[in-house]
Short mmCIF file of C-alpha atoms in Angstrom, two decimals:
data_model
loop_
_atom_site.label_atom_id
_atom_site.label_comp_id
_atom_site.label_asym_id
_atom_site.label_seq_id
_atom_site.Cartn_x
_atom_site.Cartn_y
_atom_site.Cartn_z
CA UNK A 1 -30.84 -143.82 -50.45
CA UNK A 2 -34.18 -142.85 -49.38
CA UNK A 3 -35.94 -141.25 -46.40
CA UNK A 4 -39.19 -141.93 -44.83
CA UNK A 5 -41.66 -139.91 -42.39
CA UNK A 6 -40.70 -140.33 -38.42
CA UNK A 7 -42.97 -141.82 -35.36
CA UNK A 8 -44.88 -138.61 -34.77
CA UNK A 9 -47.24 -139.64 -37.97
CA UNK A 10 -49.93 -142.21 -36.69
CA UNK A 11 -49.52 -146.25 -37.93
CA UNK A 12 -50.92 -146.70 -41.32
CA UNK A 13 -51.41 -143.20 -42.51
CA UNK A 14 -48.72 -141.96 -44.95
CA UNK A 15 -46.42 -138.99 -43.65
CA UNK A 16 -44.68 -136.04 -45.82
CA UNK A 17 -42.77 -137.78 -49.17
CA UNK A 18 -39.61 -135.62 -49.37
CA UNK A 19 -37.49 -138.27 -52.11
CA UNK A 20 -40.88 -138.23 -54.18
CA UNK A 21 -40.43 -134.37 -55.04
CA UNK A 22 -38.01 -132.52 -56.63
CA UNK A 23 -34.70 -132.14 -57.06
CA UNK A 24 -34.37 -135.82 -55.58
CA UNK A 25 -36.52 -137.34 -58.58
CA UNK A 26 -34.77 -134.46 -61.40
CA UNK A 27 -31.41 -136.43 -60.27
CA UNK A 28 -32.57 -140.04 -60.32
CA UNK A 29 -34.17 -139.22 -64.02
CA UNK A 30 -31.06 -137.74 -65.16
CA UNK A 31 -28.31 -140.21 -63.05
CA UNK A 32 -26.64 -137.13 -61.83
CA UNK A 33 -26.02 -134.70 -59.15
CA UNK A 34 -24.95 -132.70 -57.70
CA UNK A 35 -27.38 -133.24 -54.83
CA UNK A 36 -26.41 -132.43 -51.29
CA UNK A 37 -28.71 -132.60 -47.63
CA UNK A 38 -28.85 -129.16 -46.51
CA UNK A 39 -28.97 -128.88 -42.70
CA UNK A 40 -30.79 -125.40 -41.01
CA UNK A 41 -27.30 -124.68 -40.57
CA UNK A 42 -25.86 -124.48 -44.11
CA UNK A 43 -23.94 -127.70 -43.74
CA UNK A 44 -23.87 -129.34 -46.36
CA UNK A 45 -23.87 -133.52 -47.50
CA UNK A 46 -23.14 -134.66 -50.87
CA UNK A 47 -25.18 -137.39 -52.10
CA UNK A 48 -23.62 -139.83 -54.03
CA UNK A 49 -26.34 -140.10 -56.96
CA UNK A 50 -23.90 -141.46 -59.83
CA UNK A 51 -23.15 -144.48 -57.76
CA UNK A 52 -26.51 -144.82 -56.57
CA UNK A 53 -27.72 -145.15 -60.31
CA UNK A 54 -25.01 -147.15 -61.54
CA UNK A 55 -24.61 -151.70 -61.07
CA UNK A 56 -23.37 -152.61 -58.03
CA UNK A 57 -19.79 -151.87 -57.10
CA UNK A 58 -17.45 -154.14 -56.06
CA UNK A 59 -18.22 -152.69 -52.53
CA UNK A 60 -21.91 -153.84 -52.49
CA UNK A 61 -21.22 -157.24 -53.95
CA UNK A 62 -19.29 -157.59 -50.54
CA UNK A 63 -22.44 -156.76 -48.66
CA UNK A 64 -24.76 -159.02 -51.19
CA UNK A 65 -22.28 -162.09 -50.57
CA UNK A 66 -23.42 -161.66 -46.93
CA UNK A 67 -27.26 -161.74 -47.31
CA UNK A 68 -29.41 -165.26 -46.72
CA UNK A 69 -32.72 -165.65 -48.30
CA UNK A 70 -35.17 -163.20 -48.66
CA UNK A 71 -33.54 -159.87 -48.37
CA UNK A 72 -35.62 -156.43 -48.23
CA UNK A 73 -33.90 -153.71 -49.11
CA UNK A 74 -35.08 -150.09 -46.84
CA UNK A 75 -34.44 -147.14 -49.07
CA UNK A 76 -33.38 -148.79 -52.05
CA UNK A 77 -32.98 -145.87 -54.08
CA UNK A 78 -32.95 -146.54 -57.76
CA UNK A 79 -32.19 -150.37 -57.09
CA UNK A 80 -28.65 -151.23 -57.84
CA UNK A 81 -28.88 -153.73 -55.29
CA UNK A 82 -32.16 -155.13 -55.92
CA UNK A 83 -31.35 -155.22 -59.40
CA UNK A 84 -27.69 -157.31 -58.44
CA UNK A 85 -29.70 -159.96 -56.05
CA UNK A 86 -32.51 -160.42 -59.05
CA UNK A 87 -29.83 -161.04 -61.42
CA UNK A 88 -28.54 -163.68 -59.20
CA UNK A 89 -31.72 -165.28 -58.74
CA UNK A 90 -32.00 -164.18 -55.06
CA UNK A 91 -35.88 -163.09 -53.46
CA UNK A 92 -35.50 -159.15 -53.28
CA UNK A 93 -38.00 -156.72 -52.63
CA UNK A 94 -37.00 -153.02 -52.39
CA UNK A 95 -39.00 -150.15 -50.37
CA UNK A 96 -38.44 -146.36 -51.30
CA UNK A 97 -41.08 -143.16 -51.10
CA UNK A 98 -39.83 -141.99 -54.32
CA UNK A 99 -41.51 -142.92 -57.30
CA UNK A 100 -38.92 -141.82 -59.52
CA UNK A 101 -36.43 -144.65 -57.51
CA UNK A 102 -39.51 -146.98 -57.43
CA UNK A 103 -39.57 -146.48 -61.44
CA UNK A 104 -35.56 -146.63 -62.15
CA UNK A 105 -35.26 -149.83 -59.68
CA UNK A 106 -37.89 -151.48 -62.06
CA UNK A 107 -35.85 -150.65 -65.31
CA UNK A 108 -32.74 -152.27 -63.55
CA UNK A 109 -34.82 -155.28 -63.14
CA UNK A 110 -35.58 -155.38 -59.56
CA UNK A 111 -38.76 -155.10 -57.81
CA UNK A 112 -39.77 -152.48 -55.37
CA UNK A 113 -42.72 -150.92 -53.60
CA UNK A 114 -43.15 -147.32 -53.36
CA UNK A 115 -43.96 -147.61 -49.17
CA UNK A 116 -42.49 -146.06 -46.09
CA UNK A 117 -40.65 -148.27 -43.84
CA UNK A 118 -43.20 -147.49 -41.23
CA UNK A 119 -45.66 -148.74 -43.34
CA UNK A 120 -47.15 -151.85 -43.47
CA UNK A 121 -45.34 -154.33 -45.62
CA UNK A 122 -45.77 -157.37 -47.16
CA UNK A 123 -44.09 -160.66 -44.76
CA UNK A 124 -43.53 -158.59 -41.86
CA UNK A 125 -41.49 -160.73 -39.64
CA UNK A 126 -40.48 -163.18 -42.22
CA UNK A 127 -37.42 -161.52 -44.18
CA UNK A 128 -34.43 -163.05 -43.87
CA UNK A 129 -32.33 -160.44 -44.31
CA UNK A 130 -32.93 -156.70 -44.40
CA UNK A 131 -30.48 -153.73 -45.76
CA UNK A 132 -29.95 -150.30 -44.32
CA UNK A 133 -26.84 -149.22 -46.98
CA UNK A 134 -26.01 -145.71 -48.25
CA UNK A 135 -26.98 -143.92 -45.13
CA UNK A 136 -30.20 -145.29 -44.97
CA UNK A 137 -29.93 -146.06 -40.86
CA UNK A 138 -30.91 -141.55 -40.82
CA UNK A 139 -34.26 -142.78 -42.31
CA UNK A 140 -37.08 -140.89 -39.89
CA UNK A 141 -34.42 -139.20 -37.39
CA UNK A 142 -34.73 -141.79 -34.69
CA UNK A 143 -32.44 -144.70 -34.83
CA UNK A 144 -33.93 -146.40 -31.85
CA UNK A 145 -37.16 -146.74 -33.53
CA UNK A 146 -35.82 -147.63 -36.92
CA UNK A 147 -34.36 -150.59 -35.19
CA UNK A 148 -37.28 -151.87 -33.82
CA UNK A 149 -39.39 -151.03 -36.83
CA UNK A 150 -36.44 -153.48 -38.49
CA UNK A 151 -36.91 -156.08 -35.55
CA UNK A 152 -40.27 -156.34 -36.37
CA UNK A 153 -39.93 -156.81 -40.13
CA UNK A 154 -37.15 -159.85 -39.78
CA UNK A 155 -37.69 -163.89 -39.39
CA UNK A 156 -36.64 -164.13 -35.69
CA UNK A 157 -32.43 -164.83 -35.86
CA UNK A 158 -32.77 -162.74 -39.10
CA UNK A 159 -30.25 -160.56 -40.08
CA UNK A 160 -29.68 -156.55 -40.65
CA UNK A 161 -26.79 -155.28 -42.38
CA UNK A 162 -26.20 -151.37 -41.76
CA UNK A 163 -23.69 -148.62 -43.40
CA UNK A 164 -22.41 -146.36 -41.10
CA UNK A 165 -20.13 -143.45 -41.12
CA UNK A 166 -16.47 -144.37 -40.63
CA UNK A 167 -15.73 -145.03 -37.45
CA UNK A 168 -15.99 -141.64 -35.76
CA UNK A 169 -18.12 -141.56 -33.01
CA UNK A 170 -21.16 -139.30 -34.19
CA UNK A 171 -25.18 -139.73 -33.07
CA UNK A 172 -26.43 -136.87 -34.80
CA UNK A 173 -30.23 -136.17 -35.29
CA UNK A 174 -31.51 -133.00 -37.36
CA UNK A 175 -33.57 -131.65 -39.66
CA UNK A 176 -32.33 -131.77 -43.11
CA UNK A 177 -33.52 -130.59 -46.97
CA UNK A 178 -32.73 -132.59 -50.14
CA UNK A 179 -31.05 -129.59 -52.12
CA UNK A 180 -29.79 -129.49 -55.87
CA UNK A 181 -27.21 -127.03 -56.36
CA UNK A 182 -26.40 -125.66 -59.86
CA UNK A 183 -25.72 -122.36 -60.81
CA UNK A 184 -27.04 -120.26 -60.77
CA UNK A 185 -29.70 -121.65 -58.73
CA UNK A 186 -30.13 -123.72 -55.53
CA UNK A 187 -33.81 -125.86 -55.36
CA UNK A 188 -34.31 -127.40 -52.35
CA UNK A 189 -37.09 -130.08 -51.19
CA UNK A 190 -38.82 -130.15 -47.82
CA UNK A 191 -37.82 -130.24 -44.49
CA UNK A 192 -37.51 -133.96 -42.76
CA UNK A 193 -35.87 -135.43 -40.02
CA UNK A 194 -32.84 -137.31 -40.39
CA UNK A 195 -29.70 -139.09 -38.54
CA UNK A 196 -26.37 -140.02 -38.91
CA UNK A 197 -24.66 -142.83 -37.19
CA UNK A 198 -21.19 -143.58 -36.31
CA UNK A 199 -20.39 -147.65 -35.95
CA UNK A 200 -19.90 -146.85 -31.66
CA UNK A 201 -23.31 -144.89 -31.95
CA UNK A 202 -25.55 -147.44 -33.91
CA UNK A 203 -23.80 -150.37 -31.70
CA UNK A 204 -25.02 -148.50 -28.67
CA UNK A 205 -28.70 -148.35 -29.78
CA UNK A 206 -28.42 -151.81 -31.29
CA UNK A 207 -27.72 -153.15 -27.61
CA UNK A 208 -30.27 -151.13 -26.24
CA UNK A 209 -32.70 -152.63 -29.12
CA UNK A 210 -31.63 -156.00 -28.33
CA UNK A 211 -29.62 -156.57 -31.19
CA UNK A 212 -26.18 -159.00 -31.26
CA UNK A 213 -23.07 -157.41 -33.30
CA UNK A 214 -22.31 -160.22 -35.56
CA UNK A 215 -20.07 -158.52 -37.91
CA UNK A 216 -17.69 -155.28 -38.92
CA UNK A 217 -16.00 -154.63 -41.62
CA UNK A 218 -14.71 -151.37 -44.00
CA UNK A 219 -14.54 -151.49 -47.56
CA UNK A 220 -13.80 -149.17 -50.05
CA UNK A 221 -13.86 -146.89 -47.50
CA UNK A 222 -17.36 -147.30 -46.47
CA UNK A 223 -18.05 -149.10 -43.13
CA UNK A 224 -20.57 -151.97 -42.47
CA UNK A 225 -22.12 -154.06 -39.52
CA UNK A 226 -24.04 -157.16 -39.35
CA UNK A 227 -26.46 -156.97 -36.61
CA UNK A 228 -28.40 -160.29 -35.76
CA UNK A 229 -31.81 -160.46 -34.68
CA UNK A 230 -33.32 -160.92 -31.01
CA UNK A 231 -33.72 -164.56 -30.89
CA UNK A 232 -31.16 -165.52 -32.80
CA UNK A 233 -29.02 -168.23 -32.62
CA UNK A 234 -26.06 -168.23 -30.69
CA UNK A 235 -22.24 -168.38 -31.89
CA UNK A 236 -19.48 -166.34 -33.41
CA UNK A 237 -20.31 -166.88 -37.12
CA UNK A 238 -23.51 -168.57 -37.07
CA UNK A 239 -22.58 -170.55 -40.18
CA UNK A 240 -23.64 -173.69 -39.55
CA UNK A 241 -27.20 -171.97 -39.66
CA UNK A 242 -26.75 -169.66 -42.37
CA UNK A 243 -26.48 -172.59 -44.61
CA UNK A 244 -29.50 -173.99 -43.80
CA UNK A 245 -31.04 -170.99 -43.87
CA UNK A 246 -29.68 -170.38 -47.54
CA UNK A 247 -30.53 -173.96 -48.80
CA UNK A 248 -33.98 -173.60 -47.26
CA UNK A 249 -33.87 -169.95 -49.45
CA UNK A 250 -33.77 -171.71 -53.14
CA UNK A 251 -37.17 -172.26 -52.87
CA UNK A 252 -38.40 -168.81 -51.81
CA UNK A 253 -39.31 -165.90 -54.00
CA UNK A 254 -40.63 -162.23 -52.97
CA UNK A 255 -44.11 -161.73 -53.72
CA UNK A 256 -44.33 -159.20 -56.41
CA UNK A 257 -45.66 -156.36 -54.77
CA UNK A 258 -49.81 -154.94 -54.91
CA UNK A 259 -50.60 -153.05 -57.65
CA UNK A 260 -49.09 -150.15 -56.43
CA UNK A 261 -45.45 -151.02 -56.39
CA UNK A 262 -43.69 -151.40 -60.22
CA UNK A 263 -42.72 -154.87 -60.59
CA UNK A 264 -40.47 -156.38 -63.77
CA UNK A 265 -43.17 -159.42 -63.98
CA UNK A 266 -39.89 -161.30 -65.78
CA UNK A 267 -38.55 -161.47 -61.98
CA UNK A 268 -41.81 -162.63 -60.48
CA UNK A 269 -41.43 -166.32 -59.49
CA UNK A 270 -44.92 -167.92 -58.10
CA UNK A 271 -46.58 -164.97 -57.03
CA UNK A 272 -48.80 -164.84 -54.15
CA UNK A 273 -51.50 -161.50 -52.97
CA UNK A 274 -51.28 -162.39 -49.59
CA UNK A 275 -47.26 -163.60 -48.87
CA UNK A 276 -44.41 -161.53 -50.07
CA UNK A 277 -42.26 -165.04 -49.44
CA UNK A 278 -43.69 -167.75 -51.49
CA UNK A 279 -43.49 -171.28 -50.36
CA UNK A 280 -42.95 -170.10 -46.84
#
């Protein structure tokens, strides 16, 4: 999980880094919590941090199964899943404003970028897939513009697969801190703007967005949809496609990232400075 700056802060220029600071980095370093976001009203989120550091679940390897080709993960966090699709032999990049995630998704294996979402990236338009797990979909406060942001990132038909809260109908936009709670103190980072999504709320601004539902499922009891990009091709399942689209895959990599992402250079497969997809 991860958090980037919001629309206010002009294209190009880096906002506020609220994961980079502590206690968010303290917890990644030490693989536990407990962490919570802390909204102006005392409410309070626990963040999952133990299963955030840990291998894929059985959970996520549900989610992985659905990705084709190049997938970009938004917020990976300390790179579970990056880590899992590297293992497999899959192209994987993962974006996070933490270094300390940056750093931990490295060790794993994986390869990441320490960049904000609404940053530039490397193959804009030309991921195949792109992940918004672990409550990532709050990232910048606005869901609207997240979802173009992700519109813009993906290979037209591409795919976006989003966690959302169960589903309970909730479109909630605040200001939040990242606070560490042990006694007998309580350390909290910045303020930043977050969201949270129900699966009726994001499906609403995923119309709007022009987006096409193309899956929904619960699991463990987390709750997923598969949102296909504007442009994409038409039918329930798309499957015919997705095979292609996987075949054409075996021959794509992720560009290790510029020199200042952490790379494992063991995962780097025909690395190119201008493409993040090689062979593309």
């Amino acid at each position: 999980m991860s958090t980037a700056h919001g629309t206010t802060t002009p294209p190009g220029v880096p906002g506020p880094r609220p994961w980079s600071a502590d206690p968010y980095s303290d917890a990644l370093v030490t693989g536990r919590g407990p962490l919570f976001l802390r909204r102006t009203d005392g409410w309070l989120l626990p963040l999952e941090v133990e299963r955030w550091c840990a291998r894929a679940d059985a959970v996520d390897l549900t989610v992985l199964g659905r990705c084709e080709g190049a997938v970009l993960d938004v917020g990976c966090g300390p790179g579970r899943l990056v880590a899992e699709l590297a293992a497999r032999g899959r192209p994987a990049l993962g974006i996070d404003v933490s270094e300390a995630a940056v750093a931990h998704t490295a060790r794993l294996g994986g390869q990441a970028l320490r960049r904000s979402v609404f940053e530039p990236l490397p193959g804009e338009g030309r991921w195949d897939t792109a992940l918004l797990l672990d409550g990532n979909v709050g990232i910048g406060g606005d869901p609207a513009a997240l979802l173009r942001r992700m519109a813009q990132l993906l290979t037209p038909g591409g795919l976006l697969i989003v966690e959302t809260l169960a589903d309970v109908d909730v479109d909630e936009r605040v200001s939040v801190h990242i606070v560490r709670v042990a006694d007998p103190r309580t350390t909290a980072g910045p303020a930043f703007p977050w969201a949270r999504l129900g699966t009726p709320a994001l499906l609403r601004h995923a119309a709007r967005a022009g987006w096409r539902r193309e899956g929904q499922w619960s699991a463990g009891g987390r709750s997923f949809v598969a949102l296909r990009n504007r442009d994409g091709r038409d039918g329930p399942d798309d499957r015919d496609d997705r095979d292609d689209r996987n075949s054409r895959s075996t021959s794509s990599a992720a560009e290790p990232p510029n020199s200042t992402a952490v790379i494992n250079s063991q995962r780097a497969r025909k690395p190119s400075p201008e493409s993040p997809l090689a062979n593309r």
